[in-house]
Short mmCIF file of C-alpha atoms and ligand atoms in Angstrom, two decimals:
data_model
loop_
_atom_site.label_atom_id
_atom_site.label_comp_id
_atom_site.label_asym_id
_atom_site.label_seq_id
_atom_site.Cartn_x
_atom_site.Cartn_y
_atom_site.Cartn_z
CA MET A 27 -16.84 -0.88 14.59
CA ASN A 28 -15.25 1.61 12.24
CA ILE A 29 -12.74 -0.48 10.32
CA LEU A 30 -9.76 0.94 8.30
CA LEU A 31 -8.97 -1.59 5.62
CA GLY A 32 -5.45 -1.28 4.10
CA ILE A 33 -4.65 -2.92 0.84
CA THR A 34 -1.09 -3.20 -0.74
CA GLY A 35 0.36 -4.48 -3.94
CA SER A 36 0.07 -8.09 -3.56
CA ILE A 37 -1.43 -10.78 -5.80
CA ALA A 38 -3.55 -11.65 -2.82
CA ALA A 39 -5.27 -8.28 -3.02
CA TYR A 40 -8.40 -9.98 -4.62
CA LYS A 41 -9.18 -11.73 -1.37
CA SER A 42 -9.61 -8.28 0.36
CA ALA A 43 -12.81 -7.84 -1.52
CA SER A 44 -14.16 -10.85 0.23
CA LEU A 45 -12.73 -9.51 3.60
CA ALA A 46 -14.55 -6.05 2.78
CA SER A 47 -17.75 -7.79 1.93
CA SER A 48 -17.76 -10.04 5.15
CA LEU A 49 -16.95 -7.10 7.41
CA ILE A 50 -19.92 -5.10 5.92
CA LYS A 51 -22.32 -8.02 6.40
CA LYS A 52 -21.37 -8.21 9.94
CA GLY A 53 -22.56 -4.60 10.35
CA HIS A 54 -19.23 -2.80 10.39
CA LYS A 55 -18.42 0.32 8.46
CA VAL A 56 -15.31 0.02 6.28
CA LYS A 57 -13.13 2.78 4.79
CA THR A 58 -10.44 1.31 2.27
CA VAL A 59 -7.01 2.86 2.03
CA MET A 60 -4.99 1.48 -1.05
CA THR A 61 -1.36 1.87 -2.23
CA GLY A 62 -0.90 2.72 -5.87
CA GLY A 63 0.55 -0.95 -6.12
CA ALA A 64 -2.77 -2.41 -4.81
CA CYS A 65 -4.61 -0.44 -7.57
CA GLU A 66 -2.73 -2.48 -10.13
CA PHE A 67 -4.11 -5.76 -8.61
CA ILE A 68 -7.87 -4.54 -7.93
CA THR A 69 -9.71 -1.56 -8.72
CA PRO A 70 -10.92 0.99 -5.96
CA LEU A 71 -14.36 0.70 -7.56
CA THR A 72 -14.63 -2.69 -6.28
CA PHE A 73 -14.17 -1.47 -2.68
CA LYS A 74 -16.43 1.58 -3.20
CA SER A 75 -19.10 -0.70 -4.38
CA LEU A 76 -18.65 -3.20 -1.54
CA THR A 77 -18.28 -0.68 1.34
CA GLY A 78 -20.54 2.24 0.03
CA GLN A 79 -17.69 4.58 1.08
CA ARG A 80 -15.15 6.51 -0.98
CA VAL A 81 -11.72 4.89 -1.30
CA TYR A 82 -8.61 6.62 -0.35
CA ILE A 83 -5.32 6.33 -2.38
CA ASP A 84 -3.56 9.55 -2.91
CA SER A 85 -2.13 11.63 0.02
CA PHE A 86 -2.32 14.93 -2.03
CA SER A 87 -5.84 14.98 -3.38
CA VAL A 88 -7.52 18.39 -2.97
CA GLU A 89 -10.91 16.56 -2.16
CA TYR A 90 -9.49 15.21 1.10
CA ASP A 91 -9.97 17.00 4.27
CA ARG A 92 -6.89 16.53 6.42
CA SER A 93 -6.78 13.03 4.91
CA HIS A 94 -4.56 10.95 6.97
CA THR A 95 -5.32 12.31 10.30
CA SER A 96 -9.13 12.36 9.78
CA LEU A 97 -9.06 8.80 8.63
CA SER A 98 -6.89 7.53 11.67
CA ALA A 99 -9.28 9.34 13.95
CA TRP A 100 -12.31 7.81 12.31
CA GLY A 101 -11.04 4.15 12.65
CA ASP A 102 -11.52 1.87 15.65
CA ILE A 103 -9.24 -0.79 14.38
CA MET A 104 -6.94 -1.19 11.12
CA ILE A 105 -6.57 -4.31 9.22
CA VAL A 106 -4.02 -4.37 6.40
CA ALA A 107 -4.62 -7.31 4.19
CA PRO A 108 -2.51 -8.15 2.16
CA LEU A 109 0.67 -6.50 3.48
CA THR A 110 3.60 -6.53 1.05
CA ALA A 111 7.19 -6.95 2.11
CA ASN A 112 7.90 -3.48 0.94
CA SER A 113 5.08 -1.80 3.14
CA ALA A 114 6.11 -3.75 6.11
CA ALA A 115 9.80 -2.66 5.65
CA LYS A 116 8.50 0.90 5.45
CA MET A 117 6.18 0.55 8.55
CA ALA A 118 9.25 -0.93 10.47
CA ALA A 119 11.13 2.22 9.51
CA GLY A 120 8.28 4.61 10.32
CA ILE A 121 8.31 5.72 6.65
CA ALA A 122 5.01 7.60 5.56
CA ASN A 123 5.58 8.25 1.94
CA ASN A 124 2.00 7.30 0.88
CA LEU A 125 -1.45 7.84 2.33
CA LEU A 126 -1.76 4.26 3.84
CA LEU A 127 1.54 4.44 5.40
CA SER A 128 0.69 8.03 6.88
CA VAL A 129 -2.61 6.69 8.22
CA ILE A 130 -0.82 3.65 9.82
CA LEU A 131 1.64 5.90 11.52
CA ASP A 132 -0.93 8.27 12.83
CA PHE A 133 -3.26 5.48 14.12
CA THR A 134 -3.29 4.74 17.80
CA GLY A 135 -5.78 1.76 17.89
CA PRO A 136 -4.97 -1.91 17.30
CA ILE A 137 -3.38 -2.83 14.08
CA PHE A 138 -3.68 -6.28 12.45
CA LEU A 139 -1.53 -7.35 9.41
CA ALA A 140 -1.93 -10.18 7.10
CA PRO A 141 1.27 -10.49 4.98
CA ALA A 142 1.35 -12.25 1.79
CA MET A 143 4.57 -12.86 -0.37
CA HIS A 144 6.76 -15.58 -1.82
CA GLU A 145 8.36 -17.91 0.56
CA ASP A 146 11.87 -16.52 0.09
CA MET A 147 10.75 -12.85 0.81
CA TRP A 148 9.04 -14.02 3.89
CA ASN A 149 12.23 -15.87 4.98
CA ASN A 150 14.65 -13.02 4.08
CA LYS A 151 16.35 -11.90 7.16
CA ALA A 152 15.40 -8.25 6.31
CA THR A 153 11.66 -9.35 6.28
CA VAL A 154 12.26 -11.40 9.46
CA ASN A 155 13.71 -8.42 11.22
CA ASN A 156 10.93 -6.02 10.11
CA PHE A 157 8.14 -8.09 11.31
CA SER A 158 9.88 -8.75 14.68
CA VAL A 159 10.16 -4.84 15.01
CA LEU A 160 6.50 -4.58 14.19
CA ARG A 161 5.48 -7.39 16.71
CA ASP A 162 7.46 -5.58 19.37
CA ARG A 163 5.53 -2.58 18.84
CA GLY A 164 2.23 -4.47 19.69
CA ILE A 165 1.05 -4.92 16.21
CA TYR A 166 -0.78 -8.25 15.60
CA ILE A 167 0.53 -10.31 12.68
CA TYR A 168 -1.34 -13.32 11.11
CA ASN A 169 1.67 -15.18 9.70
CA PRO A 170 1.09 -16.38 6.19
CA GLU A 171 0.44 -20.09 5.56
CA GLU A 172 1.77 -22.81 3.28
CA GLY A 173 0.09 -23.29 0.06
CA ALA A 174 0.11 -22.45 -3.62
CA LEU A 175 1.87 -19.11 -4.47
CA ALA A 176 1.90 -16.95 -7.46
CA GLY A 177 3.97 -18.55 -10.29
CA LEU A 178 2.73 -22.23 -9.48
CA LYS A 179 5.23 -22.47 -6.60
CA THR A 180 4.08 -23.79 -3.16
CA GLY A 181 5.58 -22.61 0.02
CA VAL A 182 4.83 -20.29 3.09
CA GLY A 183 3.76 -17.07 1.98
CA ARG A 184 0.10 -17.43 1.30
CA MET A 185 -2.28 -14.71 3.02
CA VAL A 186 -4.45 -16.28 5.66
CA SER A 187 -8.19 -16.38 4.56
CA PRO A 188 -10.54 -13.51 5.20
CA GLU A 189 -12.60 -15.88 7.46
CA LYS A 190 -9.38 -16.53 9.61
CA ILE A 191 -8.56 -12.81 9.64
CA ILE A 192 -12.03 -12.09 11.10
CA ALA A 193 -12.14 -14.81 13.60
CA LYS A 194 -8.46 -14.15 14.72
CA THR A 195 -9.34 -10.43 15.10
CA ARG A 196 -12.46 -11.00 16.99
CA ASP A 197 -10.67 -13.30 19.38
CA ILE A 198 -7.87 -10.74 19.99
CA LEU A 199 -10.51 -7.84 20.41
CA LYS A 200 -12.48 -9.94 22.92
CA LYS A 201 -9.40 -10.48 25.12
CA ASP A 202 -7.51 -7.12 24.60
CA TYR A 203 -10.15 -4.63 23.69
CA PRO A 204 -13.71 -5.88 24.73
CA GLU A 205 -15.20 -2.40 24.82
CA LEU A 206 -14.64 -2.29 20.94
CA LEU A 207 -16.99 -5.23 20.39
CA LYS A 208 -19.96 -4.09 22.57
CA ALA A 209 -21.87 -2.72 19.61
CA GLU A 210 -21.17 -5.69 17.36
CA LYS A 211 -23.93 -7.43 15.50
CA ARG A 212 -24.16 -11.07 16.11
C1 FMN B 309 2.57 -9.91 -10.21
C2 FMN B 309 3.09 -9.48 -8.80
C3 FMN B 309 2.77 -9.90 -7.71
C4 FMN B 309 3.39 -9.48 -6.62
N1 FMN B 309 2.94 -10.07 -5.37
C5 FMN B 309 3.61 -9.55 -4.24
C6 FMN B 309 3.28 -10.32 -3.00
O1 FMN B 309 2.41 -11.06 -2.88
N2 FMN B 309 3.92 -9.77 -1.99
C7 FMN B 309 4.78 -8.73 -1.89
O2 FMN B 309 5.40 -8.52 -0.81
N3 FMN B 309 5.14 -8.07 -3.07
C8 FMN B 309 4.58 -8.62 -4.12
N4 FMN B 309 4.89 -7.89 -5.35
C9 FMN B 309 5.67 -6.78 -5.46
C10 FMN B 309 5.10 -5.52 -4.84
O3 FMN B 309 4.00 -5.40 -5.70
C11 FMN B 309 6.12 -4.40 -4.93
O4 FMN B 309 7.21 -4.54 -3.97
C12 FMN B 309 5.47 -2.97 -4.77
O5 FMN B 309 6.46 -2.02 -4.72
C13 FMN B 309 4.64 -2.94 -3.40
O6 FMN B 309 4.15 -1.59 -3.25
P1 FMN B 309 3.21 -1.25 -1.98
O7 FMN B 309 3.86 -2.00 -0.70
O8 FMN B 309 3.36 0.18 -1.92
O9 FMN B 309 1.88 -1.75 -2.21
C14 FMN B 309 4.28 -8.42 -6.65
C15 FMN B 309 4.57 -7.74 -7.77
C16 FMN B 309 4.11 -8.25 -8.93
C17 FMN B 309 4.40 -7.65 -10.35
#
C-alpha cells in the first residue's frame, strides 16, 4: 500500500520512526508529512532515511508540485501518529493551515489516528468533543492508553504502540477495505 504517515508535535513522535520502519519492512511505501511542531521532536532526516522518500513539511515550497493534492491522491491510507490535541481540534474544525492538515482535508481514503497527550488534555471537554466529531466522520481513532506520560506523570494519554497501530489497522482494513490488502506482503 501507499501509506501517508502524518506526524505532529508530541513527545511520542520518536515512536513514529519505529512505525515507519515496520511499515517499510512489510513492503509498504511510506511518505511522511510532518508539522513544524513534529520537527521539534524528531528530524525529517530520520524519516527520509527510513522510508527512502522525501519528507513533506512546508505547504509553500517551490519544490512541491501541487503538494497537498498530489500527496492525497498518492495515498491508499493515512495514519497520523502521534496526533496532538491541537491538530485534532483543527481537523475537527476543518482547518488546513499547514501541509499535513491540507492533505488530511483533501484525502478521501481511510484515516487512522493515534492521539498522544497528557490525561487532562485528553479528558478536556473540548478534546472529547473534537474526537467525537472526528469519529462521527468515519475516522478511526486508537484511544491512548494508560502509562507513563512526559513529566514523570502516569495516566491515560500514552500513544498506542506501533505494533498495535499496525495490527489494528490491518484488522480494520481486512473488514472494511479488503481490496487494499490484496497486494500486501505476508
Ligand atoms: C515537550 C513538549 C511535549 C508536548 N507533547 C504533547 C503531546 O504529547 N500531545 C499534545 O497534544 N501536545 C503536546 N505538546 C504541545 C504541542 O507541541 C503544541 O500544542 C503544538 O502547537 C502542536 O502543534 P502541531 O499540532 O501543529 O504539531 C507538547 C509540547 C512540548 C513543549
